PDB file of C-alpha atoms in Angstrom:
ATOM      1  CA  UNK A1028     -17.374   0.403  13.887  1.00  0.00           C
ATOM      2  CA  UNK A1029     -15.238  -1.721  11.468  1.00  0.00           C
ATOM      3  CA  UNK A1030     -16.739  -4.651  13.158  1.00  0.00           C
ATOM      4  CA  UNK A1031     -19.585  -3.839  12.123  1.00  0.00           C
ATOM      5  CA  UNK A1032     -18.593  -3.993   8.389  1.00  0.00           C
ATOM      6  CA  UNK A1033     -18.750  -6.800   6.000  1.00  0.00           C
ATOM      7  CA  UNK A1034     -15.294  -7.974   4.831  1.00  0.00           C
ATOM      8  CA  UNK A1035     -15.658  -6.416   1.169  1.00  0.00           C
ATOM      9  CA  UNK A1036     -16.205  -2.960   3.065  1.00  0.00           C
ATOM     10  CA  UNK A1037     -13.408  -3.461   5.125  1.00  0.00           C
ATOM     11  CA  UNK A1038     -11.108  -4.614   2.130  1.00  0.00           C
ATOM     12  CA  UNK A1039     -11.721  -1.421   0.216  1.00  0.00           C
ATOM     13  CA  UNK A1040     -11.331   0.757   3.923  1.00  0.00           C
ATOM     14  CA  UNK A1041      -8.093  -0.610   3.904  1.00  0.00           C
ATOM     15  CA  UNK A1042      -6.679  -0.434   0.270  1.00  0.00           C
ATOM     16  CA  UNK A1043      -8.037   3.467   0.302  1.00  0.00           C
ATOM     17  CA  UNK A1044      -5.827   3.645   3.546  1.00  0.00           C
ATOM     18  CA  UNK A1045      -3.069   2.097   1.859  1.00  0.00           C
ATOM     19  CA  UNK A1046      -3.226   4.542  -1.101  1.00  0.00           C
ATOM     20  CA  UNK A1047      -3.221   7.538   1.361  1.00  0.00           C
ATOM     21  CA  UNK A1048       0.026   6.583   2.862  1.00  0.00           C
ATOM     22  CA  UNK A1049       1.572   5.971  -0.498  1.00  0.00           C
ATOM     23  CA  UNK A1050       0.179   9.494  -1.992  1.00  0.00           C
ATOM     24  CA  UNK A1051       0.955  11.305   1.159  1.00  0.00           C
ATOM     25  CA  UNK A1052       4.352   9.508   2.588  1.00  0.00           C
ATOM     26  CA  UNK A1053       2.704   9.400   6.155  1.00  0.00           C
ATOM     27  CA  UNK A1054       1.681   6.467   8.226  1.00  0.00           C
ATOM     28  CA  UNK A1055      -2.107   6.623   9.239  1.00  0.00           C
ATOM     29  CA  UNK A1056      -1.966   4.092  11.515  1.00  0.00           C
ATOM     30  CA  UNK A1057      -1.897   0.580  11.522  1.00  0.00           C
ATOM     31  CA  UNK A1058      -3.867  -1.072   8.875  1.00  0.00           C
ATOM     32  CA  UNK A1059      -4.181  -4.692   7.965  1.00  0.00           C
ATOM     33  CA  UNK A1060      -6.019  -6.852   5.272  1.00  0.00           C
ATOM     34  CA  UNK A1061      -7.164  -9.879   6.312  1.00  0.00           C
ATOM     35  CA  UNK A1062      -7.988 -12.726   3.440  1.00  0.00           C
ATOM     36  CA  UNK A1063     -10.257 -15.161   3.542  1.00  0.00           C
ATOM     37  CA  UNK A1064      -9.141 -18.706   4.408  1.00  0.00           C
ATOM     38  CA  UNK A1065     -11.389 -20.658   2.683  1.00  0.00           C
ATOM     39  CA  UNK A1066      -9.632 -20.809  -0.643  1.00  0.00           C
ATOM     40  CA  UNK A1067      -9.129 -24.995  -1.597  1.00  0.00           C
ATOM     41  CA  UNK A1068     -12.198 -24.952  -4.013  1.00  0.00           C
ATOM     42  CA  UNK A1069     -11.064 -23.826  -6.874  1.00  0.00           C
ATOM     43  CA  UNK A1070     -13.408 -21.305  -8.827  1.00  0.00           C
ATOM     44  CA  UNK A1071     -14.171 -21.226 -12.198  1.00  0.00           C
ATOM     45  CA  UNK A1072     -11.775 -20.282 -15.120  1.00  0.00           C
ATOM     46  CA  UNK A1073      -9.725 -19.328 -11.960  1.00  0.00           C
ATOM     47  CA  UNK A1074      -6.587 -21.589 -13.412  1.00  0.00           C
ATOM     48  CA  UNK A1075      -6.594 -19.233 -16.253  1.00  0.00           C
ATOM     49  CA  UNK A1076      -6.484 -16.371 -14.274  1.00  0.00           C
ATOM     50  CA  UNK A1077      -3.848 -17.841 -12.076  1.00  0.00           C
ATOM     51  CA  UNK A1078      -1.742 -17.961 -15.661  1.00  0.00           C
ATOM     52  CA  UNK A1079      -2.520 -14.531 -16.607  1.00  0.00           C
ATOM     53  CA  UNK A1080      -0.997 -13.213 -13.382  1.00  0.00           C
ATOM     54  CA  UNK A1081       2.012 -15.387 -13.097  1.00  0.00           C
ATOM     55  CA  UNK A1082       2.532 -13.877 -16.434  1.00  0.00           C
ATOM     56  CA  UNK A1083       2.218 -10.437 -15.573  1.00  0.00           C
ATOM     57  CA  UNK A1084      -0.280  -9.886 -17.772  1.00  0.00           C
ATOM     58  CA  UNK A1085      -3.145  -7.809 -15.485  1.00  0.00           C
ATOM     59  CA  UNK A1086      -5.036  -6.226 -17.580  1.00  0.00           C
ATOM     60  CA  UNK A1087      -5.459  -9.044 -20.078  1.00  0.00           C
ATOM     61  CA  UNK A1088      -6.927 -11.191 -16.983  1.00  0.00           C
ATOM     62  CA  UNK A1089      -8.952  -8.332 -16.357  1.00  0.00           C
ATOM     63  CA  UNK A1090     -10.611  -8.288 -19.223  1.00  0.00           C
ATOM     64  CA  UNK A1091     -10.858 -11.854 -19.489  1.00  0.00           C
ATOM     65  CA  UNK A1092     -12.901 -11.456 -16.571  1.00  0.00           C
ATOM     66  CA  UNK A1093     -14.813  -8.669 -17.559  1.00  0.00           C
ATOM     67  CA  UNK A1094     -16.189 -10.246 -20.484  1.00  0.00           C
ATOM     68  CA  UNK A1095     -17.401 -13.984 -18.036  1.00  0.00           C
ATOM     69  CA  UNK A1096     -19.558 -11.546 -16.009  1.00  0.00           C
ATOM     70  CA  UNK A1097     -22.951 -12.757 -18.112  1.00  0.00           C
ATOM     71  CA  UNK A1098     -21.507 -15.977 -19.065  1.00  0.00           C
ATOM     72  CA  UNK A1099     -21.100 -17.485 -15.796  1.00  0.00           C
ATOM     73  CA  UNK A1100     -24.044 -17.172 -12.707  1.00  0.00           C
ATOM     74  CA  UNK A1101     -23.740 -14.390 -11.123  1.00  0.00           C
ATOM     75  CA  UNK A1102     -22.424 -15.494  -7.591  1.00  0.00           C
ATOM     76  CA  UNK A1103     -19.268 -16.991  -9.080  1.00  0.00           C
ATOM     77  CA  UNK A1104     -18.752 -14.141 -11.199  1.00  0.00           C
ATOM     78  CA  UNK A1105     -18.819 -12.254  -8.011  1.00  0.00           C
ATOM     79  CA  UNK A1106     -16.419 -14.924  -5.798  1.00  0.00           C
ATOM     80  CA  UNK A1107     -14.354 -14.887  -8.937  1.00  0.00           C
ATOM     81  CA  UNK A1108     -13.766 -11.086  -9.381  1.00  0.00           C
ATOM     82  CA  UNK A1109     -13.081 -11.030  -5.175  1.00  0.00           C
ATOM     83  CA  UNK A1110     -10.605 -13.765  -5.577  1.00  0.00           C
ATOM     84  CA  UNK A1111      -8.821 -11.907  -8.862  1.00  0.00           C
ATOM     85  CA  UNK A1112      -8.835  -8.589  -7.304  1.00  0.00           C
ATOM     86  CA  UNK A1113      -7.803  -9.879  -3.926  1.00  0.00           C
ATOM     87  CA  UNK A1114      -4.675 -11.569  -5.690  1.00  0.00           C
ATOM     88  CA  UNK A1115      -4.121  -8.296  -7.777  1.00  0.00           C
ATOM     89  CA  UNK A1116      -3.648  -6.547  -4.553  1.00  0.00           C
ATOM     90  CA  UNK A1117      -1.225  -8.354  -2.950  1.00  0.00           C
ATOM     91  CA  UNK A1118       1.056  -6.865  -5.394  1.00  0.00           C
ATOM     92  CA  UNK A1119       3.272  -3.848  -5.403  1.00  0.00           C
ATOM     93  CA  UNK A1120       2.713  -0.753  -7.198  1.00  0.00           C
ATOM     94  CA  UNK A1121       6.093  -1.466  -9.619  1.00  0.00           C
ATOM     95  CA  UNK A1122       4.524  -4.965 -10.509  1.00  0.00           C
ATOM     96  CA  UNK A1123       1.447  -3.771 -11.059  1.00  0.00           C
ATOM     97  CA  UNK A1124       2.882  -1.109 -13.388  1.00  0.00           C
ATOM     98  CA  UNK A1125       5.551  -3.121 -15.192  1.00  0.00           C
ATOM     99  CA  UNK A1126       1.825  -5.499 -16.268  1.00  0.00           C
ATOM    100  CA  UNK A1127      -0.102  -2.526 -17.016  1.00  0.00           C
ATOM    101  CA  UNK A1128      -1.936  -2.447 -13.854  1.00  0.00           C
ATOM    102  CA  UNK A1129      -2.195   0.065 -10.557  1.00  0.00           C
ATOM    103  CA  UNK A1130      -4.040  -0.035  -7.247  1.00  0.00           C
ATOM    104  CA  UNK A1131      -6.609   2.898  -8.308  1.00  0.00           C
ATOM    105  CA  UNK A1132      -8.002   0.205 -10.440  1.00  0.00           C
ATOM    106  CA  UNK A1133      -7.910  -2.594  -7.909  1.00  0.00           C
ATOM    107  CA  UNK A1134     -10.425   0.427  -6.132  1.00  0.00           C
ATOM    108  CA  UNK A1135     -12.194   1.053  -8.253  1.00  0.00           C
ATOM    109  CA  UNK A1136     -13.472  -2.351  -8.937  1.00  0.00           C
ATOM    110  CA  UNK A1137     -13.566  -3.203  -5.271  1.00  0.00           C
ATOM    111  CA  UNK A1138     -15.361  -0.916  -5.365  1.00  0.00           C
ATOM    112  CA  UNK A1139     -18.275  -2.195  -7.826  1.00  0.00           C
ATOM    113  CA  UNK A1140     -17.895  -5.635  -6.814  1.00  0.00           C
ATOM    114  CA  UNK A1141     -19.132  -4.287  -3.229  1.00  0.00           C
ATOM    115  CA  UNK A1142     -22.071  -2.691  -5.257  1.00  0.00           C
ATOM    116  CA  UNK A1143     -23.070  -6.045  -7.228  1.00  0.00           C
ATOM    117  CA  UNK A1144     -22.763  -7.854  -3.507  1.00  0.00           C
ATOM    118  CA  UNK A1145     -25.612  -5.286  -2.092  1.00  0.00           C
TER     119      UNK A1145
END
């Protein structure tokens, strides 16, 4: 069935796993999320993003993105947001919290960015 599923569905399938065995302290069963490998090009206003995070500063870069979504074309607003919330979630709850951040938000955008891609 999962094959079946395009890699944005299967991203979010896998962080809502991930938040169920951090609410509920249990193990659902092995999970894994798989990034792309195509990553040399960079994207744009990407370097400023990359800034933002290695400052800890996730919600600014969040809103920095936010507010390109009609200023650049839509498909690399799209790769863009998948590339910033792909980063985002690589990191742990406590460093998403200590920038002002949490994985319910990484979800919920996922989650919208898999809307836009339809």
């Amino acid at each position: 069935m999962q094959e079946d599923e395009d890699f944005l569905t299967r991203q979010i399938r896998a962080i809502g796993q991930g938040l169920g065995v951090a609410i509920s302290g249990k193990n659902g069963g092995p999970t894994q999320i798989v990034f792309p490998k195509k990553q040399a090009e960079q994207l744009p206003h990407q370097a400023d993003l990359k800034k933002l995070i290695a400052d800890h500063q996730y919600g600014e870069a969040a809103e920095r993105l936010s507010r390109l979504e009609f200023a650049i074309p839509h498909e690399s607003y799209f790769k863009l947001s998948l590339w910033f919330f792909t980063q985002l979630n690589q990191l742990s709850d406590d460093q998403l919290r200590q920038g002002g951040y949490s994985k319910t938000l990484i979800l919920i955008h996922l989650q919208s960015i898999k809307r836009q891609g339809q």
